[in-house]
Amino acid sequence: MAIKVYGSMFSTATLRVLLCLAEKDLDFELINVDLASGENKTPHMLSRSPFGHIPAFEDGDIKLFDSRAITQYISRTYADKGTDLITKEPKKAAMESVWMEVEAHEFDPVTKKLAWELCMKRFLFGQKGDDVVVNAEKKKLECVLDVYEARLSESKYLGGDSFSLADLHHAPMIKFMMDTQMKEVFDARPCVSAWVVDILSRPACVKIFSVPAY
Amino acid sequence: MAIKVYGSMFSTATLRVLLCLAEKDLDFELINVDLASGENKTPHMLSRSPFGHIPAFEDGDIKLFDSRAITQYISRTYADKGTDLITKEPKKAAMESVWMEVEAHEFDPVTKKLAWELCMKRFLFGQKGDDVVVNAEKKKLECVLDVYEARLSESKYLGGDSFSLADLHHAPMIKFMMDTQMKEVFDARPCVSAWVVDILSRPACVKIFSVPAY
């Protein structure tokens, strides 16, 4: 049975899972969930993802939700396929875990607000973003990326010498930010900038980000 | 060398790590970080935890930050000691991961705001909490715990049949909520209520929560 992903190409969380599947060279079926009509809140989807978020995931008899839990499942279950995304050595795995948590709690909240103000408000409601909010969040992003710059000046990837889930989890939102004025915040930091180029040029990223969202 | 935790008994994130160490029967030294004087933002602490959060953690030559990454490190490194907190079987581990993410992204943000409005504002600034915010967050908590009730009606613990990190990560904030008017939201849901009693009566919880914060 094929792996099924219930999600949307507009969702960075869905893209996180698709990137992981691409790194693992796994086939999958993407079942589009129409966020505009609220399909994610229908009983059918709530039975798969009870908080109403996408993506939901199915692999044979296992059904999961939450993108970061799904990528961990894929990485562990298909450890021998494609790119090794989680190391088994506890000390190295610990650093990967730290930076996965940093993505979820420091990077994603700030960039999500920026994505909302800079793009989604206009796209969904035809409204301009709030400059005060954008400037405040930009300052937060600068502080976050200062810590990333320090980390990436001493190790090629966030978790260590190898690309891992810690890096992969950032890719969809970084791709999004590169098409906004926030690109300059990344570009101003040499190690961050080199890391961004490295990640976005990976074959899995090129493949998934070339799939049209419509 | 003893395990060192740089944190505070006032911090639910610190308590999360201490509970994990207690479940594993591991000795540790707690080095108090004085949040009131901003010690968490000093160069010494920022070198251990670059975003300025507590706890920071040291075990021999490994230094980590972020409570949830630390508990995963402890659970994997000391797998054979004390309570087994992460299963090695990928399908079961996946469900534990899902509910660890739910704690971090659904449960913690709501209860953190409630803790701020109901307790911390008064404790730190002598201000009363905002009833409008409290009522809005209470409604969110009810929705979150409805999903928990459904989950816990079909499995004893969040990750499955056994207590795991997915449950442990909730314990400090649950303990906090039990001393507030939010207790009724937990008590109104039989499976959630039984789970709360079960978790808080574990020897590790009784031990850690009996340590005075002053």
XYZ file of C-alpha atoms in Angstrom:
428
model
C 0.000 0.000 0.000
C 1.296 3.415 -0.967
C 2.087 6.057 1.610
C -0.676 8.677 1.669
C -0.262 12.309 2.677
C -3.427 14.354 3.248
C -2.293 17.945 2.849
C -1.727 20.918 0.588
C 1.198 22.275 -1.408
C 0.404 25.646 0.229
C 1.237 24.250 3.674
C 4.834 24.375 4.916
C 4.004 21.494 7.284
C 2.871 19.348 4.339
C 5.998 20.306 2.380
C 8.130 19.260 5.379
C 6.734 15.724 5.082
C 7.017 15.614 1.280
C 10.675 16.722 1.484
C 11.374 13.927 3.946
C 9.731 11.370 1.641
C 11.770 12.716 -1.287
C 15.036 12.476 0.715
C 14.088 8.851 1.416
C 13.214 8.104 -2.234
C 9.765 6.909 -1.166
C 6.716 7.001 -3.408
C 3.614 8.640 -2.030
C 0.164 9.804 -2.960
C -0.747 13.397 -2.052
C -4.454 13.765 -1.342
C -5.269 17.462 -1.522
C -7.111 18.953 1.445
C -8.928 22.145 0.475
C -8.129 24.572 3.289
C -10.201 27.366 1.692
C -13.415 25.353 2.107
C -12.413 24.164 5.601
C -11.997 20.535 4.536
C -9.397 20.126 7.303
C -12.207 20.554 9.858
C -14.576 17.943 8.367
C -15.265 14.753 10.416
C -13.314 12.721 7.843
C -10.182 14.825 8.326
C -10.658 15.327 12.095
C -10.654 11.533 12.454
C -7.166 11.623 10.930
C -5.889 14.829 12.544
C -8.009 15.713 15.584
C -6.769 19.303 15.978
C -7.703 20.083 12.373
C -4.186 20.684 11.095
C -2.589 19.247 7.991
C -0.886 17.051 7.022
C -2.276 13.697 8.088
C -0.361 10.593 7.084
C -1.015 6.930 6.382
C 1.461 4.115 5.856
C -0.292 0.737 5.788
C -2.026 0.335 9.134
C -0.351 3.327 10.782
C -2.077 6.705 10.797
C -0.295 9.771 12.143
C -0.641 13.523 12.341
C 1.803 16.380 13.055
C 4.473 16.977 10.436
C 7.466 16.713 12.778
C 6.270 13.428 14.293
C 5.632 12.106 10.783
C 9.154 12.979 9.554
C 10.641 11.225 12.594
C 8.537 8.121 11.881
C 9.637 8.094 8.224
C 13.301 8.606 9.154
C 13.295 5.766 11.701
C 11.104 3.299 9.791
C 12.977 3.759 6.514
C 16.397 4.269 8.117
C 18.145 2.253 5.401
C 16.610 4.098 2.449
C 17.873 7.342 0.896
C 19.458 10.017 3.092
C 20.146 9.153 6.741
C 18.145 11.865 8.543
C 18.428 10.825 12.206
C 21.632 9.417 13.608
C 21.467 6.485 16.006
C 24.411 7.690 18.123
C 22.802 9.296 21.244
C 25.159 12.297 21.572
C 24.823 13.283 17.919
C 21.085 12.558 17.995
C 20.821 14.887 20.990
C 22.202 17.839 19.017
C 19.805 17.061 16.165
C 16.946 17.021 18.710
C 18.043 20.372 20.160
C 17.936 22.047 16.758
C 14.663 20.384 15.809
C 13.202 21.965 18.942
C 14.811 25.304 18.062
C 13.135 25.208 14.642
C 9.759 24.498 16.227
C 9.966 27.016 19.069
C 12.231 29.843 17.866
C 12.360 29.859 14.060
C 8.880 28.737 13.021
C 6.769 31.068 15.222
C 8.600 34.181 13.971
C 8.698 33.229 10.294
C 5.061 32.075 10.425
C 3.991 35.547 11.608
C 6.122 37.146 8.888
C 4.654 34.859 6.222
C 1.181 35.869 7.416
C 1.889 39.603 7.327
C 3.965 39.634 4.138
C 1.999 37.204 1.961
C -1.005 35.374 3.341
C -3.008 38.448 4.397
C -2.804 39.798 0.852
C -3.365 36.389 -0.758
C -6.409 35.474 1.346
C -7.998 38.840 2.179
C -6.400 41.347 -0.192
C -5.012 43.216 2.825
C -1.581 44.805 3.215
C 0.608 43.473 6.025
C 1.034 45.533 9.198
C 4.445 47.285 9.007
C 4.708 47.573 12.793
C 4.278 43.829 13.224
C 6.655 43.097 10.321
C 9.387 45.305 11.811
C 8.996 43.764 15.276
C 9.123 40.219 13.904
C 12.047 41.098 11.633
C 14.038 42.157 14.727
C 13.188 38.831 16.371
C 14.262 36.967 13.228
C 17.587 38.840 13.258
C 18.202 37.723 16.851
C 17.283 34.127 16.036
C 19.536 34.068 12.963
C 22.426 35.551 14.956
C 22.344 32.378 17.046
C 22.140 30.283 13.864
C 25.136 32.163 12.418
C 27.207 31.314 15.508
C 26.157 27.674 15.340
C 26.772 27.349 11.595
C 30.207 28.977 11.923
C 31.310 25.929 13.927
C 29.404 23.119 12.197
C 28.254 22.755 8.599
C 24.719 21.743 9.544
C 22.625 22.491 12.621
C 22.842 19.005 14.109
C 26.517 18.480 13.218
C 28.549 17.546 10.133
C 25.682 15.899 8.281
C 22.366 17.123 6.901
C 19.579 15.903 9.186
C 15.919 16.428 10.016
C 17.003 19.493 12.007
C 17.916 21.196 8.721
C 15.139 19.660 6.639
C 12.410 20.959 8.969
C 13.465 24.543 8.129
C 13.461 24.181 4.350
C 9.816 24.959 3.437
C 9.687 28.179 5.474
C 13.157 29.241 4.274
C 12.002 28.735 0.671
C 8.981 30.921 1.477
C 11.105 33.645 3.131
C 13.492 33.761 0.145
C 10.649 35.220 -1.929
C 10.069 38.045 0.563
C 11.988 41.068 1.808
C 13.251 38.845 4.657
C 15.774 37.326 2.228
C 18.153 40.148 3.209
C 18.154 38.978 6.859
C 19.408 35.559 5.778
C 21.796 36.969 3.143
C 23.447 39.305 5.685
C 24.799 36.322 7.620
C 27.456 34.419 5.596
C 27.193 31.019 7.297
C 23.389 31.139 7.335
C 23.397 32.191 3.695
C 25.697 29.309 2.647
C 23.497 26.877 4.621
C 20.368 28.181 2.872
C 21.953 27.731 -0.574
C 23.134 24.241 0.368
C 19.731 23.109 1.642
C 17.643 24.589 -1.153
C 19.875 23.068 -3.847
C 19.398 19.523 -2.563
C 17.688 17.332 -5.196
C 14.765 16.641 -2.833
C 14.139 20.372 -2.395
C 14.450 21.085 -6.118
C 12.009 18.242 -6.845
C 9.349 19.130 -4.260
C 9.512 22.916 -4.710
C 9.066 22.541 -8.463
C 5.664 20.852 -8.034
C 3.001 23.459 -8.847
C 0.683 24.315 -5.947
C -2.308 24.680 -8.265
C 30.926 13.522 36.718
C 27.471 14.317 37.977
C 24.718 15.459 35.666
C 24.175 19.200 36.048
C 20.922 21.043 35.407
C 21.046 24.838 35.239
C 17.499 25.921 35.969
C 14.865 26.912 38.477
C 12.187 25.084 40.450
C 9.793 27.829 39.236
C 10.274 26.741 35.624
C 8.024 23.997 34.205
C 10.713 23.302 31.586
C 13.278 22.679 34.342
C 10.809 20.471 36.227
C 10.268 18.458 33.017
C 13.966 17.554 32.995
C 14.103 16.848 36.743
C 11.090 14.515 36.458
C 12.825 12.626 33.668
C 15.981 12.260 35.771
C 13.870 11.045 38.716
C 12.073 8.464 36.515
C 15.522 7.250 35.490
C 16.849 7.139 39.084
C 19.732 9.381 38.064
C 21.546 11.673 40.480
C 21.933 15.290 39.471
C 23.024 18.660 40.711
C 20.569 21.541 40.254
C 22.372 24.849 39.797
C 19.839 27.594 40.432
C 19.525 30.282 37.733
C 18.024 33.469 39.146
C 15.432 34.515 36.564
C 14.433 37.605 38.572
C 17.916 39.133 38.130
C 18.117 38.009 34.480
C 20.886 35.497 35.132
C 19.570 33.441 32.183
C 20.702 36.254 29.865
C 24.268 36.537 31.185
C 27.156 35.509 28.857
C 27.825 32.478 31.070
C 24.269 31.184 30.636
C 23.947 32.258 26.985
C 27.016 30.138 26.216
C 25.004 27.169 27.535
C 21.574 28.141 26.209
C 21.899 30.708 23.405
C 18.237 31.771 23.334
C 18.334 32.598 27.048
C 15.890 29.924 28.187
C 16.318 27.472 31.018
C 17.174 24.717 31.640
C 20.647 24.069 30.319
C 22.120 20.622 30.844
C 25.532 18.998 31.207
C 26.434 15.312 31.281
C 30.198 14.816 31.091
C 31.335 16.363 27.825
C 27.840 16.891 26.412
C 26.089 20.214 26.856
C 22.481 20.662 25.749
C 19.620 23.097 25.981
C 15.840 22.815 25.431
C 13.950 20.691 27.952
C 12.305 18.347 25.428
C 15.592 17.628 23.637
C 17.227 17.010 27.019
C 14.563 14.501 28.132
C 14.957 12.630 24.843
C 18.734 12.498 25.329
C 18.347 11.189 28.891
C 15.760 8.588 27.813
C 17.928 7.262 24.987
C 21.306 7.434 26.742
C 20.053 5.809 29.941
C 17.564 3.479 28.211
C 18.357 0.608 30.594
C 17.892 2.610 33.794
C 14.597 3.241 35.613
C 11.392 3.719 33.632
C 11.490 3.071 29.887
C 10.330 6.442 28.503
C 10.818 6.000 24.729
C 10.042 2.737 23.009
C 12.396 1.472 20.314
C 9.588 -0.004 18.188
C 9.042 2.550 15.357
C 5.214 2.379 15.224
C 4.805 2.809 18.974
C 7.544 5.445 19.041
C 5.625 7.312 16.330
C 2.532 7.653 18.527
C 4.709 8.867 21.395
C 6.252 11.436 19.033
C 2.811 12.611 17.897
C 1.690 13.277 21.470
C 4.991 14.896 22.405
C 4.370 17.340 19.551
C 0.761 17.831 20.694
C 2.012 18.762 24.175
C 4.451 21.275 22.707
C 2.117 22.864 20.145
C -1.426 22.483 21.519
C -1.301 21.983 25.290
C 1.681 24.064 26.392
C 0.877 27.359 24.578
C -2.651 27.490 26.057
C -1.727 26.478 29.597
C 1.307 28.794 29.545
C -0.966 31.771 28.807
C -3.353 30.658 31.553
C -0.476 30.255 34.028
C 0.642 33.782 33.153
C -2.806 35.339 33.591
C -3.855 33.321 36.649
C -0.622 33.299 38.662
C 2.524 34.847 37.254
C 1.129 38.350 36.646
C 0.111 38.583 40.306
C 3.300 36.939 41.564
C 5.679 39.109 39.534
C 3.806 42.405 39.156
C 0.958 42.282 41.684
C -1.523 42.540 38.799
C -4.818 40.699 38.416
C -5.156 38.453 35.355
C -7.262 39.605 32.402
C -10.638 37.805 32.598
C -11.244 38.168 28.851
C -7.965 36.420 28.059
C -8.585 33.772 30.725
C -12.043 32.957 29.340
C -10.758 32.770 25.751
C -7.851 30.499 26.733
C -10.144 28.378 28.923
C -12.320 27.687 25.857
C -9.212 26.665 23.909
C -8.139 24.389 26.778
C -11.586 22.750 26.760
C -11.235 21.999 23.032
C -7.715 20.616 23.514
C -8.799 18.419 26.431
C -11.793 17.119 24.453
C -9.270 15.607 22.046
C -7.275 14.240 24.988
C -10.460 12.706 26.457
C -11.135 10.872 23.183
C -7.543 9.636 23.005
C -7.427 8.541 26.659
C -10.755 6.699 26.317
C -9.010 4.301 23.938
C -5.527 4.066 25.451
C -4.362 4.408 29.061
C -1.555 6.809 28.202
C -1.134 9.275 25.363
C 1.498 7.269 23.493
C -0.168 3.883 24.115
C -0.391 1.363 26.957
C 2.719 2.548 28.782
C 3.715 5.792 30.457
C 6.179 7.632 28.221
C 7.828 11.004 27.657
C 4.578 12.074 25.957
C 2.843 11.947 29.352
C 5.829 13.115 31.397
C 6.210 16.327 29.391
C 2.736 17.416 30.543
C 3.228 16.801 34.261
C 4.752 20.114 35.458
C 2.099 22.271 33.789
C -0.705 19.928 34.899
C 0.559 20.193 38.479
C 0.481 23.983 38.089
C -3.053 23.981 36.607
C -4.365 21.786 39.456
C -3.785 24.706 41.831
C -5.884 27.052 39.692
C -9.544 27.359 38.663
C -8.601 25.367 35.531
C -8.688 22.174 37.638
C -12.422 21.943 36.828
C -11.665 21.688 33.092
C -9.537 18.594 33.729
C -11.928 17.165 36.364
C -14.929 17.429 34.001
C -13.371 14.832 31.686
C -13.248 11.360 33.331
C -10.426 9.828 31.298
C -8.323 12.996 31.478
C -8.985 13.201 35.213
C -7.910 9.576 35.805
C -4.776 10.185 33.721
C -3.921 13.292 35.763
C -4.286 11.375 39.050
C -2.178 8.528 37.670
C 0.644 10.781 36.488
C 0.804 13.036 39.537
C 0.898 10.050 41.905
C 3.984 8.559 40.281
C 6.908 8.423 42.747
C 9.021 10.661 40.496
C 6.316 13.352 40.497
C 5.762 13.108 44.247
C 9.529 13.383 44.803
C 10.194 16.340 42.487
C 7.052 18.310 43.333
C 7.820 18.061 47.059
C 11.126 19.921 46.623
C 10.575 23.494 47.868
C 11.055 26.183 45.210
C 12.607 28.586 47.706
